[in-house]
PDB file of C-alpha atoms in Angstrom:
ATOM      1  CA  MET A   1      23.935  19.990  19.689  1.00 73.00           C
ATOM      2  CA  ASP A   2      20.857  18.164  20.853  1.00 91.00           C
ATOM      3  CA  ARG A   3      19.743  17.930  24.441  1.00 92.00           C
ATOM      4  CA  GLU A   4      20.721  14.254  24.885  1.00 92.00           C
ATOM      5  CA  LEU A   5      24.232  14.837  23.558  1.00 93.00           C
ATOM      6  CA  ARG A   6      24.670  17.833  25.894  1.00 93.00           C
ATOM      7  CA  ARG A   7      23.496  15.691  28.827  1.00 94.00           C
ATOM      8  CA  ARG A   8      25.954  12.899  27.955  1.00 94.00           C
ATOM      9  CA  MET A   9      28.825  15.362  27.545  1.00 95.00           C
ATOM     10  CA  ALA A  10      28.035  17.034  30.863  1.00 94.00           C
ATOM     11  CA  ALA A  11      27.925  13.622  32.566  1.00 95.00           C
ATOM     12  CA  GLU A  12      31.269  12.655  31.023  1.00 95.00           C
ATOM     13  CA  VAL A  13      32.862  15.939  32.104  1.00 93.00           C
ATOM     14  CA  GLN A  14      31.541  15.484  35.645  1.00 94.00           C
ATOM     15  CA  ALA A  15      32.797  11.884  35.807  1.00 95.00           C
ATOM     16  CA  GLU A  16      36.259  12.872  34.546  1.00 92.00           C
ATOM     17  CA  ARG A  17      36.390  15.800  36.964  1.00 92.00           C
ATOM     18  CA  GLU A  18      35.628  13.470  39.859  1.00 94.00           C
ATOM     19  CA  ARG A  19      38.197  10.948  38.645  1.00 93.00           C
ATOM     20  CA  LEU A  20      40.933  13.577  38.292  1.00 93.00           C
ATOM     21  CA  LEU A  21      40.082  15.476  41.479  1.00 93.00           C
ATOM     22  CA  PRO A  22      42.604  13.529  43.621  1.00 94.00           C
ATOM     23  CA  LEU A  23      45.351  14.743  41.249  1.00 94.00           C
ATOM     24  CA  ARG A  24      44.439  18.420  41.626  1.00 94.00           C
ATOM     25  CA  ALA A  25      46.996  19.367  44.293  1.00 94.00           C
ATOM     26  CA  GLU A  26      49.865  17.727  42.421  1.00 93.00           C
ATOM     27  CA  ALA A  27      48.694  19.274  39.136  1.00 93.00           C
ATOM     28  CA  THR A  28      48.732  22.723  40.768  1.00 94.00           C
ATOM     29  CA  ARG A  29      52.262  22.145  42.071  1.00 93.00           C
ATOM     30  CA  THR A  30      53.307  20.980  38.607  1.00 93.00           C
ATOM     31  CA  THR A  31      51.783  24.095  37.025  1.00 93.00           C
ATOM     32  CA  ILE A  32      53.632  26.352  39.450  1.00 95.00           C
ATOM     33  CA  ALA A  33      56.895  24.490  38.766  1.00 93.00           C
ATOM     34  CA  LEU A  34      56.510  24.872  34.991  1.00 93.00           C
ATOM     35  CA  VAL A  35      55.644  28.564  35.215  1.00 93.00           C
ATOM     36  CA  ARG A  36      58.573  29.265  37.559  1.00 94.00           C
ATOM     37  CA  GLN A  37      60.979  27.271  35.392  1.00 92.00           C
ATOM     38  CA  ASN A  38      59.994  28.589  31.978  1.00 92.00           C
ATOM     39  CA  THR A  39      59.129  32.248  32.509  1.00 92.00           C
ATOM     40  CA  GLU A  40      61.780  34.763  31.531  1.00 92.00           C
ATOM     41  CA  GLN A  41      63.290  32.266  29.087  1.00 91.00           C
ATOM     42  CA  PRO A  42      63.896  33.258  25.466  1.00 88.00           C
ATOM     43  CA  PRO A  43      60.491  33.094  23.730  1.00 83.00           C
ATOM     44  CA  GLU A  44      61.821  30.812  20.998  1.00 85.00           C
ATOM     45  CA  LEU A  45      62.844  28.229  23.629  1.00 91.00           C
ATOM     46  CA  VAL A  46      59.633  28.249  25.671  1.00 90.00           C
ATOM     47  CA  PRO A  47      57.677  25.785  23.467  1.00 89.00           C
ATOM     48  CA  TYR A  48      60.551  23.280  23.639  1.00 93.00           C
ATOM     49  CA  LEU A  49      60.969  23.721  27.383  1.00 94.00           C
ATOM     50  CA  ASN A  50      57.222  23.296  27.912  1.00 93.00           C
ATOM     51  CA  LEU A  51      57.128  20.151  25.782  1.00 94.00           C
ATOM     52  CA  ALA A  52      60.112  18.674  27.623  1.00 95.00           C
ATOM     53  CA  PHE A  53      58.348  19.417  30.904  1.00 93.00           C
ATOM     54  CA  LEU A  54      55.126  17.763  29.688  1.00 93.00           C
ATOM     55  CA  LEU A  55      56.992  14.698  28.482  1.00 95.00           C
ATOM     56  CA  GLY A  56      58.651  14.454  31.879  1.00 95.00           C
ATOM     57  CA  VAL A  57      55.270  14.603  33.625  1.00 94.00           C
ATOM     58  CA  ARG A  58      53.880  11.914  31.335  1.00 94.00           C
ATOM     59  CA  ARG A  59      56.924   9.698  31.826  1.00 96.00           C
ATOM     60  CA  THR A  60      57.073  10.008  35.607  1.00 95.00           C
ATOM     61  CA  GLN A  61      53.408  10.449  36.568  1.00 94.00           C
ATOM     62  CA  GLY A  62      51.382   9.017  33.677  1.00 94.00           C
ATOM     63  CA  PRO A  63      48.743  10.247  31.230  1.00 94.00           C
ATOM     64  CA  ASP A  64      46.141  11.113  33.887  1.00 94.00           C
ATOM     65  CA  ALA A  65      48.673  13.469  35.484  1.00 94.00           C
ATOM     66  CA  VAL A  66      49.156  15.163  32.093  1.00 94.00           C
ATOM     67  CA  LEU A  67      45.397  15.616  31.752  1.00 94.00           C
ATOM     68  CA  ALA A  68      45.115  17.024  35.289  1.00 94.00           C
ATOM     69  CA  PHE A  69      48.110  19.295  34.595  1.00 93.00           C
ATOM     70  CA  ALA A  70      46.549  20.504  31.320  1.00 93.00           C
ATOM     71  CA  LEU A  71      43.339  21.329  33.159  1.00 93.00           C
ATOM     72  CA  SER A  72      45.260  23.208  35.849  1.00 94.00           C
ATOM     73  CA  LEU A  73      47.277  25.097  33.268  1.00 93.00           C
ATOM     74  CA  ALA A  74      44.146  25.997  31.286  1.00 94.00           C
ATOM     75  CA  ASN A  75      42.519  27.305  34.460  1.00 94.00           C
ATOM     76  CA  TRP A  76      45.618  29.407  35.181  1.00 94.00           C
ATOM     77  CA  ALA A  77      45.639  30.738  31.602  1.00 93.00           C
ATOM     78  CA  VAL A  78      42.021  31.883  31.797  1.00 95.00           C
ATOM     79  CA  ALA A  79      42.558  33.509  35.198  1.00 95.00           C
ATOM     80  CA  THR A  80      45.700  35.241  33.924  1.00 95.00           C
ATOM     81  CA  VAL A  81      43.945  36.635  30.852  1.00 95.00           C
ATOM     82  CA  ASP A  82      41.147  37.932  33.072  1.00 96.00           C
ATOM     83  CA  GLU A  83      43.696  39.615  35.354  1.00 96.00           C
ATOM     84  CA  VAL A  84      45.658  41.156  32.477  1.00 96.00           C
ATOM     85  CA  ALA A  85      42.402  42.487  31.049  1.00 96.00           C
ATOM     86  CA  ARG A  86      41.387  43.983  34.387  1.00 97.00           C
ATOM     87  CA  TYR A  87      44.780  45.622  35.000  1.00 97.00           C
ATOM     88  CA  THR A  88      45.092  47.006  31.474  1.00 96.00           C
ATOM     89  CA  GLY A  89      41.512  48.208  31.101  1.00 97.00           C
ATOM     90  CA  ARG A  90      40.863  45.912  28.143  1.00 97.00           C
ATOM     91  CA  THR A  91      38.387  43.122  27.698  1.00 96.00           C
ATOM     92  CA  ALA A  92      39.549  39.517  27.926  1.00 95.00           C
ATOM     93  CA  GLU A  93      38.673  39.182  24.237  1.00 95.00           C
ATOM     94  CA  GLN A  94      41.027  42.081  23.393  1.00 96.00           C
ATOM     95  CA  VAL A  95      43.842  40.466  25.376  1.00 94.00           C
ATOM     96  CA  VAL A  96      43.321  37.133  23.602  1.00 93.00           C
ATOM     97  CA  ASP A  97      43.143  38.906  20.227  1.00 94.00           C
ATOM     98  CA  GLN A  98      46.470  40.624  20.923  1.00 92.00           C
ATOM     99  CA  TYR A  99      48.185  37.357  21.843  1.00 85.00           C
ATOM    100  CA  GLU A 100      46.672  35.672  18.792  1.00 87.00           C
ATOM    101  CA  THR A 101      47.902  38.485  16.542  1.00 88.00           C
ATOM    102  CA  ASP A 102      51.393  38.323  18.082  1.00 82.00           C
ATOM    103  CA  ILE A 103      51.582  34.548  17.626  1.00 80.00           C
ATOM    104  CA  MET A 104      50.369  34.719  14.032  1.00 80.00           C
ATOM    105  CA  ALA A 105      52.911  37.448  13.263  1.00 81.00           C
ATOM    106  CA  ALA A 106      55.718  35.422  14.840  1.00 76.00           C
ATOM    107  CA  HIS A 107      54.816  32.381  12.730  1.00 74.00           C
ATOM    108  CA  ALA A 108      54.681  34.511   9.585  1.00 78.00           C
ATOM    109  CA  GLU A 109      58.265  35.692  10.032  1.00 69.00           C
ATOM    110  CA  PRO A 110      60.898  33.552   8.294  1.00 66.00           C
ATOM    111  CA  GLU A 111      63.078  31.674  10.765  1.00 60.00           C
ATOM    112  CA  GLU A 112      66.728  32.561  10.897  1.00 59.00           C
ATOM    113  CA  ASP A 113      69.292  29.784  10.450  1.00 52.00           C
TER     114      ASP A 113
END
């Protein structure tokens, strides 16, 4: 990536961050609500529950709220991986590799009818 492209991308990211900043508090509340609602659910239901939640956010709050929510959720995911790594004595890369392996194995298994 050339220097000019990096500069333009950084400027775009900064502009979007500033634009979405007023939505940060609501996005954090939305993230907490999703995590509280969908943890301890059967793993096979979680993707459907998450999608229903996202569709509800988009329908009631609009596409910018979904983007702010996605950013909040991504920040939470990174922080959580870092914490799991610290508490388990593994690197963040090892934690991500384990989740990736688990997900790939789950998708490789034939679904039951």
